[in-house]
Coordinates of C-alpha atoms in Angstrom, one line a residue:
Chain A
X1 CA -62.2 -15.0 -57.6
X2 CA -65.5 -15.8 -59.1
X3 CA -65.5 -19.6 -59.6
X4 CA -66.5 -20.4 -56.0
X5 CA -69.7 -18.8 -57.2
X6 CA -70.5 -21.4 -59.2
X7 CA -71.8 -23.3 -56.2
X8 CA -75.3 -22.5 -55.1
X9 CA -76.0 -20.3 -52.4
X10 CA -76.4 -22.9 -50.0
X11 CA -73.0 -24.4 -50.3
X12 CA -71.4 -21.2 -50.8
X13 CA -72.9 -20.4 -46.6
X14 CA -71.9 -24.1 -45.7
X15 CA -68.1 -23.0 -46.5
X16 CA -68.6 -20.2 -44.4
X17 CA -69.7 -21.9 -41.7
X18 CA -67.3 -24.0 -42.1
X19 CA -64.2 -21.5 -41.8
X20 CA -65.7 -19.7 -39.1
X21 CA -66.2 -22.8 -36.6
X22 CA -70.5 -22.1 -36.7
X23 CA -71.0 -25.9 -36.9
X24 CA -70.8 -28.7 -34.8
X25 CA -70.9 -32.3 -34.4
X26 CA -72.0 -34.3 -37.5
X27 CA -72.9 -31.4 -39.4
X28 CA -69.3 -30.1 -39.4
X29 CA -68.0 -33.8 -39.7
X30 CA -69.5 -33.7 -43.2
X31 CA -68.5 -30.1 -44.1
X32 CA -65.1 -31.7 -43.6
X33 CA -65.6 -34.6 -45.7
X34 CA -66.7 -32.4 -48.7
X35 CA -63.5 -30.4 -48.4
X36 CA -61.5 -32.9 -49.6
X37 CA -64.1 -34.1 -52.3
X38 CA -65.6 -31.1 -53.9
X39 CA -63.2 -28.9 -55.5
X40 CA -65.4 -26.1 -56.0
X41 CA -65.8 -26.2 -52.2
X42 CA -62.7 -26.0 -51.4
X43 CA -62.3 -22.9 -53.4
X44 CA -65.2 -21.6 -51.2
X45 CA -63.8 -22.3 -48.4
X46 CA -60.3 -20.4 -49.3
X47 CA -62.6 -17.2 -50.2
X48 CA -64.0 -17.5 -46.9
X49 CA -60.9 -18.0 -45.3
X50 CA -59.9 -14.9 -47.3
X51 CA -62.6 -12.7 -46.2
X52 CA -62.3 -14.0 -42.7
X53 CA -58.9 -13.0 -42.3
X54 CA -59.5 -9.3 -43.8
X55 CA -61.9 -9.3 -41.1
X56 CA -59.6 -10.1 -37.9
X57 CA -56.7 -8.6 -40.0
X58 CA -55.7 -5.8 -37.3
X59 CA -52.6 -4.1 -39.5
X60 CA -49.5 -4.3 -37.0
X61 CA -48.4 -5.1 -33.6
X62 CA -45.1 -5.5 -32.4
X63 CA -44.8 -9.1 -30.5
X64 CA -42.2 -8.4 -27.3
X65 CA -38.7 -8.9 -28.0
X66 CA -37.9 -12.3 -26.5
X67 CA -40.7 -14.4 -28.4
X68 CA -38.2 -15.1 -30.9
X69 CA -36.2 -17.0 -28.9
X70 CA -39.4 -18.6 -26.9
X71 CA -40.1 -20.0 -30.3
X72 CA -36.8 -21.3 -31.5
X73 CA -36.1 -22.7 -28.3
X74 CA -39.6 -24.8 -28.1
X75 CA -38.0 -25.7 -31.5
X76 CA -35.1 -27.2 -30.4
X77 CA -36.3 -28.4 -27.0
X78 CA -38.6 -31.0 -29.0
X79 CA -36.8 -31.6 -32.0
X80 CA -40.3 -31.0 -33.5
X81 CA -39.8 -31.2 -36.9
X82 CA -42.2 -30.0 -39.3
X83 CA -45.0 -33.0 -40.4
X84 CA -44.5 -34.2 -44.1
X85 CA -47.4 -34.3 -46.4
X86 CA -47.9 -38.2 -47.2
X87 CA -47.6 -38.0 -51.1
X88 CA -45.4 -35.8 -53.5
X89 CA -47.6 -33.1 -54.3
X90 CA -46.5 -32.7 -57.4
X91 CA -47.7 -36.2 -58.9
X92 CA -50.8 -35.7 -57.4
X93 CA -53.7 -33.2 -57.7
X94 CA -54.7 -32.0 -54.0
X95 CA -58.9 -33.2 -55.0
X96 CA -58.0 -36.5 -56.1
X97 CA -56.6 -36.9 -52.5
X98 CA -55.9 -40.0 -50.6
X99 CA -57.2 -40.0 -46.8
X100 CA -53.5 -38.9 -45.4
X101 CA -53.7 -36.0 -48.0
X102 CA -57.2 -35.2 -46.4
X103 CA -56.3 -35.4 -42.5
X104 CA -53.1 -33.1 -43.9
X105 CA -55.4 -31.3 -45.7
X106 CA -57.8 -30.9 -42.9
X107 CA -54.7 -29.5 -40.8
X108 CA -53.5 -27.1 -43.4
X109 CA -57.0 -25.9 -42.4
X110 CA -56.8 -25.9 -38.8
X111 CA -60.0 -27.2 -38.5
X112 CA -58.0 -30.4 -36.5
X113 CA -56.4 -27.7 -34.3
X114 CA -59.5 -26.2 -33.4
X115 CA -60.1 -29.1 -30.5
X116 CA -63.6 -28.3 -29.7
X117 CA -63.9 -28.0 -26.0
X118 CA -67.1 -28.6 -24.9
X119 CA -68.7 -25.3 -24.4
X120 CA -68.8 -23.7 -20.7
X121 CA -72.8 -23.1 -19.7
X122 CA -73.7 -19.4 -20.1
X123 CA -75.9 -17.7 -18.5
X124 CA -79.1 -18.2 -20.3
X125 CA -80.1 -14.3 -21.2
X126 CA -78.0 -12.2 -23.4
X127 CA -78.9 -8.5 -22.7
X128 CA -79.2 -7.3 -25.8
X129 CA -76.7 -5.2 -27.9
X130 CA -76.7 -1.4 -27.1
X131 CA -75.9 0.6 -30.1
X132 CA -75.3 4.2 -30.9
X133 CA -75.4 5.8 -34.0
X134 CA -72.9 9.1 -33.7
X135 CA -73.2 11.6 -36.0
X136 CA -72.4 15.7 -36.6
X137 CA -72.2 18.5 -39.2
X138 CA -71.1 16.4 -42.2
X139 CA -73.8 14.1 -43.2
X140 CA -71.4 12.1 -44.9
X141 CA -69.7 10.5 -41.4
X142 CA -71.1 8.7 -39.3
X143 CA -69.8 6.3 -37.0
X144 CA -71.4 3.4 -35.6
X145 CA -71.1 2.0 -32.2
X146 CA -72.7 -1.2 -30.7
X147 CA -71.8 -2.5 -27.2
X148 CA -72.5 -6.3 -26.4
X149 CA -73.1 -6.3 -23.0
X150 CA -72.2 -10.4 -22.6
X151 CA -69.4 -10.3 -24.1
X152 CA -67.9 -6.5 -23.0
X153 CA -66.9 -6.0 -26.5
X154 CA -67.5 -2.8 -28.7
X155 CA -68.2 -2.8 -32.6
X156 CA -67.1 -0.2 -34.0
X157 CA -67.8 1.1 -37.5
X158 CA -66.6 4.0 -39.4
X159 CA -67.8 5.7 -42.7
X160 CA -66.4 8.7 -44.5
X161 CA -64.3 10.1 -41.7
X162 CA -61.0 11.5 -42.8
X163 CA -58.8 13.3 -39.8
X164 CA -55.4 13.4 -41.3
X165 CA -52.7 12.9 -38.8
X166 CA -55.0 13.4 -35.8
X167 CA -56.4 10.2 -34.0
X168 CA -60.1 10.2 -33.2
X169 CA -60.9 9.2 -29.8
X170 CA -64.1 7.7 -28.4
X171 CA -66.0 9.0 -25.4
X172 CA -68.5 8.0 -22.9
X173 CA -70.1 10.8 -21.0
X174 CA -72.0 9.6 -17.9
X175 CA -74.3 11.8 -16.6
X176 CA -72.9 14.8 -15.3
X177 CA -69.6 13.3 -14.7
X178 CA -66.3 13.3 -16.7
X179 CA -65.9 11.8 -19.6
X180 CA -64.2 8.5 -20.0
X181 CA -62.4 7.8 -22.9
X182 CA -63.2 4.5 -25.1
X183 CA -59.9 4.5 -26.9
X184 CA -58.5 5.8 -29.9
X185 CA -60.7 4.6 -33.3
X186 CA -59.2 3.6 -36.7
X187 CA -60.5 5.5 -39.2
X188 CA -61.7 3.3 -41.9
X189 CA -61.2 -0.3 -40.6
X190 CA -64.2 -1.8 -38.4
X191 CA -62.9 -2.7 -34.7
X192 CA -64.0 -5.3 -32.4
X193 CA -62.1 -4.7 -29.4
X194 CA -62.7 -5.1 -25.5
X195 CA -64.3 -2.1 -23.8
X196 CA -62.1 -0.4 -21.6
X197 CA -63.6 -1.5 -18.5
X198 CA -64.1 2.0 -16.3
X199 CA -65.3 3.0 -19.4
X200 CA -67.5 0.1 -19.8
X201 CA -69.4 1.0 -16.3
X202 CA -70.9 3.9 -18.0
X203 CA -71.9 2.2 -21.1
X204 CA -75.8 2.1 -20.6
X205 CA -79.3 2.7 -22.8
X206 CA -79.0 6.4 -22.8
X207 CA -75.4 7.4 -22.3
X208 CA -74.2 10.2 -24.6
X209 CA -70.9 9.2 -26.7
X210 CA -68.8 11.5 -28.6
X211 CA -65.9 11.4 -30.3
X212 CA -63.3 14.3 -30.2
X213 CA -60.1 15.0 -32.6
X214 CA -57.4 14.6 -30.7
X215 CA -53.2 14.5 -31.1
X216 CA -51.9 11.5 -32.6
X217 CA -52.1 8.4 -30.4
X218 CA -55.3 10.3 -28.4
X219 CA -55.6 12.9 -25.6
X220 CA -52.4 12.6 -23.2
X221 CA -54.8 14.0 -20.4
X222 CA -57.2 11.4 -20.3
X223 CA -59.9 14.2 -21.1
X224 CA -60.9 15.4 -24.6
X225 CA -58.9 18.3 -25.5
X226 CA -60.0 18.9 -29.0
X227 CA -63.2 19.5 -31.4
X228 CA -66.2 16.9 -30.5
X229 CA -66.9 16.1 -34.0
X230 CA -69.5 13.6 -33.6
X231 CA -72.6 12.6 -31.0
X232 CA -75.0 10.3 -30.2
X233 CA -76.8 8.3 -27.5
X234 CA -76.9 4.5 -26.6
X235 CA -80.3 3.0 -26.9
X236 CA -81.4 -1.1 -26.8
X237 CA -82.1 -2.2 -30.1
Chain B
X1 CA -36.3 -7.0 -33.7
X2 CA -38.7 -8.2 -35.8
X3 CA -40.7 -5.8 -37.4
X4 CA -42.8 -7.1 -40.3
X5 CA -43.1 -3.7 -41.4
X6 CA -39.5 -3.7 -43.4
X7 CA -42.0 -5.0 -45.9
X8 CA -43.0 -2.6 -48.6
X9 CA -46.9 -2.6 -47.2
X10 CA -49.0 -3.3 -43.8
X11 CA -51.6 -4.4 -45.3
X12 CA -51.6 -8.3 -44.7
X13 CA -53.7 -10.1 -47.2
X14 CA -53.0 -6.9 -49.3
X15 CA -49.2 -7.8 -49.8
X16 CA -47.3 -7.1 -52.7
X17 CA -46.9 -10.1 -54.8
X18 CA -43.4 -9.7 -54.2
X19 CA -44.0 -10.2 -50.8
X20 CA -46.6 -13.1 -50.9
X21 CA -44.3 -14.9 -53.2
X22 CA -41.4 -14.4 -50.7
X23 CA -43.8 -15.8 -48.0
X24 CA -44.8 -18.7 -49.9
X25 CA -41.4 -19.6 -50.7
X26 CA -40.3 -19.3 -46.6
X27 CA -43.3 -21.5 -46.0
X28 CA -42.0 -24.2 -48.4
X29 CA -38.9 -24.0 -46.9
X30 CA -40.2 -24.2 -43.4
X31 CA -41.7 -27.1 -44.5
X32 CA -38.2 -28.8 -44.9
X33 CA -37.4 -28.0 -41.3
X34 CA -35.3 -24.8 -42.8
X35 CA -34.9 -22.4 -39.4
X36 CA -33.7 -19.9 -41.0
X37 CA -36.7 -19.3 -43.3
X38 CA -38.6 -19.9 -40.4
X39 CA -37.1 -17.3 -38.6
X40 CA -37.2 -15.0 -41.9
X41 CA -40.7 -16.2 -42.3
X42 CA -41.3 -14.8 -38.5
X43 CA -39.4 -11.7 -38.7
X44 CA -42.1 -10.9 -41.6
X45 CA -45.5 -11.7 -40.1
X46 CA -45.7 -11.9 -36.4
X47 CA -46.5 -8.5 -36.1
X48 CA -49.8 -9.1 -38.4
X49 CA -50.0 -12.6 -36.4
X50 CA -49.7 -10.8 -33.2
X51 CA -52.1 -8.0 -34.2
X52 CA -55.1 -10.7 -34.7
X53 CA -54.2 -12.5 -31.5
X54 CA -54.5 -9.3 -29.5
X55 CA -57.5 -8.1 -31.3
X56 CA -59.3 -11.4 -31.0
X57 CA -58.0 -11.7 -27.4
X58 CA -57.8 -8.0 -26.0
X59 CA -55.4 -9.2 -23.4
X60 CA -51.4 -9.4 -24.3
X61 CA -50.3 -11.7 -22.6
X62 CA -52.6 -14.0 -23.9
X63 CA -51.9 -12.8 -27.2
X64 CA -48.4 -13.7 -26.9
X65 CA -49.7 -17.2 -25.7
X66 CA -51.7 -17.5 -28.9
X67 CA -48.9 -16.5 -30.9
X68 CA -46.7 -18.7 -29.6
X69 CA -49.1 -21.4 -30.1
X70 CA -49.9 -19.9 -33.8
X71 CA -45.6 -19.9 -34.5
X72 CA -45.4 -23.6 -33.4
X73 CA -47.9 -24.5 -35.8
X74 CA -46.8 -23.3 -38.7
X75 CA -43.5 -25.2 -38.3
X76 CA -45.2 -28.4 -37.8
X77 CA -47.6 -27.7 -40.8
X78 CA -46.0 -25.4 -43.7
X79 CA -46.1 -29.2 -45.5
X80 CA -50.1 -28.9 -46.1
X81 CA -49.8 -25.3 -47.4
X82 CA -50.0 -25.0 -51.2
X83 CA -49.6 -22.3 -53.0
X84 CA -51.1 -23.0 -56.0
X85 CA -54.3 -22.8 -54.1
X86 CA -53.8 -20.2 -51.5
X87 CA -52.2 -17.1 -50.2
X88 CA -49.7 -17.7 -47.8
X89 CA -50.9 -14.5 -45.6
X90 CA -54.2 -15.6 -45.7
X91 CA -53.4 -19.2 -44.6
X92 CA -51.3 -18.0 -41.5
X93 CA -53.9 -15.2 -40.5
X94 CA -56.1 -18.1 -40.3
X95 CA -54.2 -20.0 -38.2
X96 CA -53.8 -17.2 -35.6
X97 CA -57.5 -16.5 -35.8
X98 CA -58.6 -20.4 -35.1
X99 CA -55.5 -20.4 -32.4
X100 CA -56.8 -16.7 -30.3
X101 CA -60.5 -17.8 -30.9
X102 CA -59.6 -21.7 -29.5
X103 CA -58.2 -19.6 -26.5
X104 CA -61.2 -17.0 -25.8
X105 CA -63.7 -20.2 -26.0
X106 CA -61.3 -22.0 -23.3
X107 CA -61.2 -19.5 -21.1
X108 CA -64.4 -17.9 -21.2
X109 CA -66.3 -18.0 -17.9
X110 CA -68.8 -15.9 -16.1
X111 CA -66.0 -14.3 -14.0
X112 CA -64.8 -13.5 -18.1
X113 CA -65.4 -9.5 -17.8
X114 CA -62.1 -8.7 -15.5
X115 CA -59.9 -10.4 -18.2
X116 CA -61.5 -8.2 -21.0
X117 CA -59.5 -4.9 -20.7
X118 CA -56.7 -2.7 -22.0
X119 CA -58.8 -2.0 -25.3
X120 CA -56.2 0.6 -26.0
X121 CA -53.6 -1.1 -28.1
X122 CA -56.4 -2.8 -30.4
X123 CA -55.8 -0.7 -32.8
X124 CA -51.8 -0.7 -33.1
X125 CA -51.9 1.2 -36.4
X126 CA -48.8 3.1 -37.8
X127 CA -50.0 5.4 -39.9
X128 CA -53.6 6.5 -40.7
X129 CA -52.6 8.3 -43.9
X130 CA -50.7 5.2 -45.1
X131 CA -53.7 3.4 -44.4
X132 CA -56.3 5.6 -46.3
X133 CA -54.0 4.6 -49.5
X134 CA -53.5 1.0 -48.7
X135 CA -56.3 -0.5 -47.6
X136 CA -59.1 -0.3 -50.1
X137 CA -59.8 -3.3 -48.7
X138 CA -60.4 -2.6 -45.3
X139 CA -62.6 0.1 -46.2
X140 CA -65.1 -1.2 -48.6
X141 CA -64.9 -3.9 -45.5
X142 CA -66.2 -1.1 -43.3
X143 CA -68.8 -0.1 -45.8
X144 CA -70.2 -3.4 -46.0
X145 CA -70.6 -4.0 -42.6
X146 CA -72.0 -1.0 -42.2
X147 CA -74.9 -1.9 -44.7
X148 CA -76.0 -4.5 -42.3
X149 CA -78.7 -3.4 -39.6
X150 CA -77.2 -3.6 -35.7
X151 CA -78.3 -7.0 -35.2
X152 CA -77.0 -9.2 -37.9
X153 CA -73.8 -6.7 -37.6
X154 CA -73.6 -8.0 -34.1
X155 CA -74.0 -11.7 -35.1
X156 CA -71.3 -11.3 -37.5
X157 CA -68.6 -9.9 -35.6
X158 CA -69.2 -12.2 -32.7
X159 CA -68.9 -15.5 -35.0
X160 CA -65.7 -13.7 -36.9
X161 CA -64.2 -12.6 -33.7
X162 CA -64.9 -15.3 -31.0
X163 CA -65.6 -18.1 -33.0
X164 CA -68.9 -19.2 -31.5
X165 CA -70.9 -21.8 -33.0
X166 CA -74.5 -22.1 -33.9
X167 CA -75.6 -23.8 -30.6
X168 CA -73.3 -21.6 -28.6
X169 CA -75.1 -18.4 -30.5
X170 CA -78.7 -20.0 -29.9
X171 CA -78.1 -20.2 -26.2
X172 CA -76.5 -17.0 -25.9
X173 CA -79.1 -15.2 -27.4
X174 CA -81.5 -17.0 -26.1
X175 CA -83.2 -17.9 -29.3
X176 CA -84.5 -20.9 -31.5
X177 CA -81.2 -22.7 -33.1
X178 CA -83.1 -22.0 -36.9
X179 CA -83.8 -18.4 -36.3
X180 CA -80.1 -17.9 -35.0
X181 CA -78.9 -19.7 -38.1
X182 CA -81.2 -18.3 -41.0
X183 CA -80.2 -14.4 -39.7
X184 CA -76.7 -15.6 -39.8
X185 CA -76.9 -17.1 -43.1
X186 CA -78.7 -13.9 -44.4
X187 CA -76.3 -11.3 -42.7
X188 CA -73.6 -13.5 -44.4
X189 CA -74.7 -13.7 -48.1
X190 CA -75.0 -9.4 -47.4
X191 CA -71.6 -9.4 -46.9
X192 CA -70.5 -11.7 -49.3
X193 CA -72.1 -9.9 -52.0
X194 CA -71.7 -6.4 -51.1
X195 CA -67.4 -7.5 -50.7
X196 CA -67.8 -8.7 -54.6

């Protein structure tokens, strides 16, 4: 795991950049070329890919029923048989590649299939990031919110909070109204998830959160039921 | 039908050997246009495929989309996996990352916020206890990106999670393209050597 370290810092971030789609145009152009060149940098760029996906990794979801036989019937609908890798892999070591082994290569890394659109104009000012920092008798959890207001998404970080078999569940209490619940949180795992979006109404510089124990799967009655275990308030940072 | 769970662990990337070994061998055998390893090879990680699409995309049926999209690709290109280099669950979690976040940067728009909802299923988790054992991982995750200050946390997630690019960041935030790029660079190296 530690070889990729052997490449300076700045090559090490260049890989990153790479796996996460940060660059464009020429400088990404050349990331690619060094992929197939530089060994070492491929072996950054597989960490990477690595940490990336224990990032995004979101434990289990069951896909419906019928995408099975969406799939297998795309399949056979265009006979789309499976691309072949130019040369026998075996007689030939992936770094002494020819170009087919680097456009294949290139695939294995989805970088082809990432067909940059060109980007949609935004609107020029991105509020800036609320974030809450929610806390209660045990000094030891704490659980950190932040809300991009662009994007509608909430970050959401735990540490040191244990609640067995109950599911913590997140709240946003507008002034003097009810409270509306931001979802169930997992309990070690960071989550970057859409913000519920009555929920997301509420979600401005001063609004308390909380976060309550609640039965597995989170309160059936919409409302916290249990303990409120942890507090804080949304501020601009 | 399908769950991926019959496996001996949840944890994706964390898989037994046993079970990456399994994968890598389906993948090979995709590779020779084998549908029945392809369907084996489905029946085991869709539901961690589908997981990423919907936490990426927050929206199901667009996760399915991207899963489909994610499926399809693997059968063309199992050929350019290797396993001598890689782990197979790594590989295909990447592919269903690059394949939701190609979809969120197509359809975002300013009319963007009514497709962002139904938050609720993000977190499609069995069992939190099971979890607590399992995933080390994700939790020395946690700790690390909790070491970061708000900001940089916030640069992070957006590039991990929607795939934005430098320019793309540098607009968004309104900034100069070297300031976005030197606090992503830092916040990265953080996390890189606080996961070590």
């Amino acid at each position: 795991v530690t070889e990729g370290r052997a490449l300076p810092d700045d090559d090490d971030l260049l890989a990153a950049e790479l796996v996460l789609g940060l660059l464009e145009g020429a400088d990404r152009v050349a990331a690619e070329a060094r992929l197939v060149s530089d060994q070492r940098f491929a072996a950054a760029v597989e960490q990477w890919q690595q940490r990336c996906a224990t990032i995004v990794d979101a434990g289990e979801l069951d896909p419906p029923a019928w995408m099975w036989r969406a799939i297998s019937a795309k399949l056979a609908a265009n006979d789309d048989a499976p691309i072949a890798v130019g040369p026998k892999r075996s007689t030939l070591r992936w770094w002494q590649a020819s170009t087919a082994l680097a456009s294949a290569l290139a695939l294995a890394f989805g970088f082809v299939a990432l067909d940059r659109r060109p980007a949609p104009v935004q609107a020029a000012v991105i509020s800036a990031p609320l974030v809450a920092v929610l806390s209660g008798s045990d000094r030891g959890i704490l659980v950190t919110v932040s809300f991009d207001r662009t994007s509608g998404r909430l970050l959401l970080t735990p540490a040191g909070l244990h609640i067995g078999k109950h599911s913590a569940e997140l709240w946003v209490i507008p002034d003097g109204r009810k409270p509306r619940s931001l979802g169930v949180i997992a309990e070690h795992d960071p989550s970057y998830r859409p913000a519920p979006s009555i929920a997301a109404e509420a979600l401005a510089p001063g609004a308390a959160l909380a976060i309550s124990l609640e039965q597995p799967g989170g309160s059936p009655s919409g409302q916290p039921t249990g303990t409120i275990i942890l507090k804080g308030k949304l501020k601009t940072i | 039908m399908g769950k991926a769970s019959d496996l001996d662990s949840v944890g994706a990337t964390d898989l037994p050997s046993a079970g990456q070994e399994r994968l890598a061998e389906l993948l090979e055998r995709v590779a020779a246009a084998d549908r029945v390893a392809f369907e084996e090879l489905y029946r085991r990680s869709a539901g961690t495929l589908f997981a990423v699409c919907f936490r990426i995309l927050g929206d199901r049926p667009q996760a399915e989309d991207a899963l489909q999209e994610t499926c399809l690709s693997v059968w063309r290109r199992a050929a350019s996996f290797d396993r001598r280099r890689g782990n197979p669950m790594t590989w295909l979690i990447t592919l269903a990352r690059n394949r939701a976040v190609d979809r969120l940067r197509a359809r975002r728009s300013p009319a963007e916020g009514s497709l962002l909802e139904a938050g609720e299923i993000a977190d499609g988790r069995e069992s939190a206890i099971e979890e607590m054992e399992k995933d080390e991982e994700a939790r020395r995750l946690a700790e690390c990106l909790g070491m970061l200050d708000d900001k940089d946390r916030n640069f992070v997630a957006i590039s991990f999670f929607e795939g934005a690019t430098y320019p793309e960041l540098a607009r968004r935030a309104s900034m100069p393209l070297s300031t976005v790029k030197s606090r992503m660079r830092r916040a990265l190296l953080k996390l890189r050597d606080c996961l070590e």
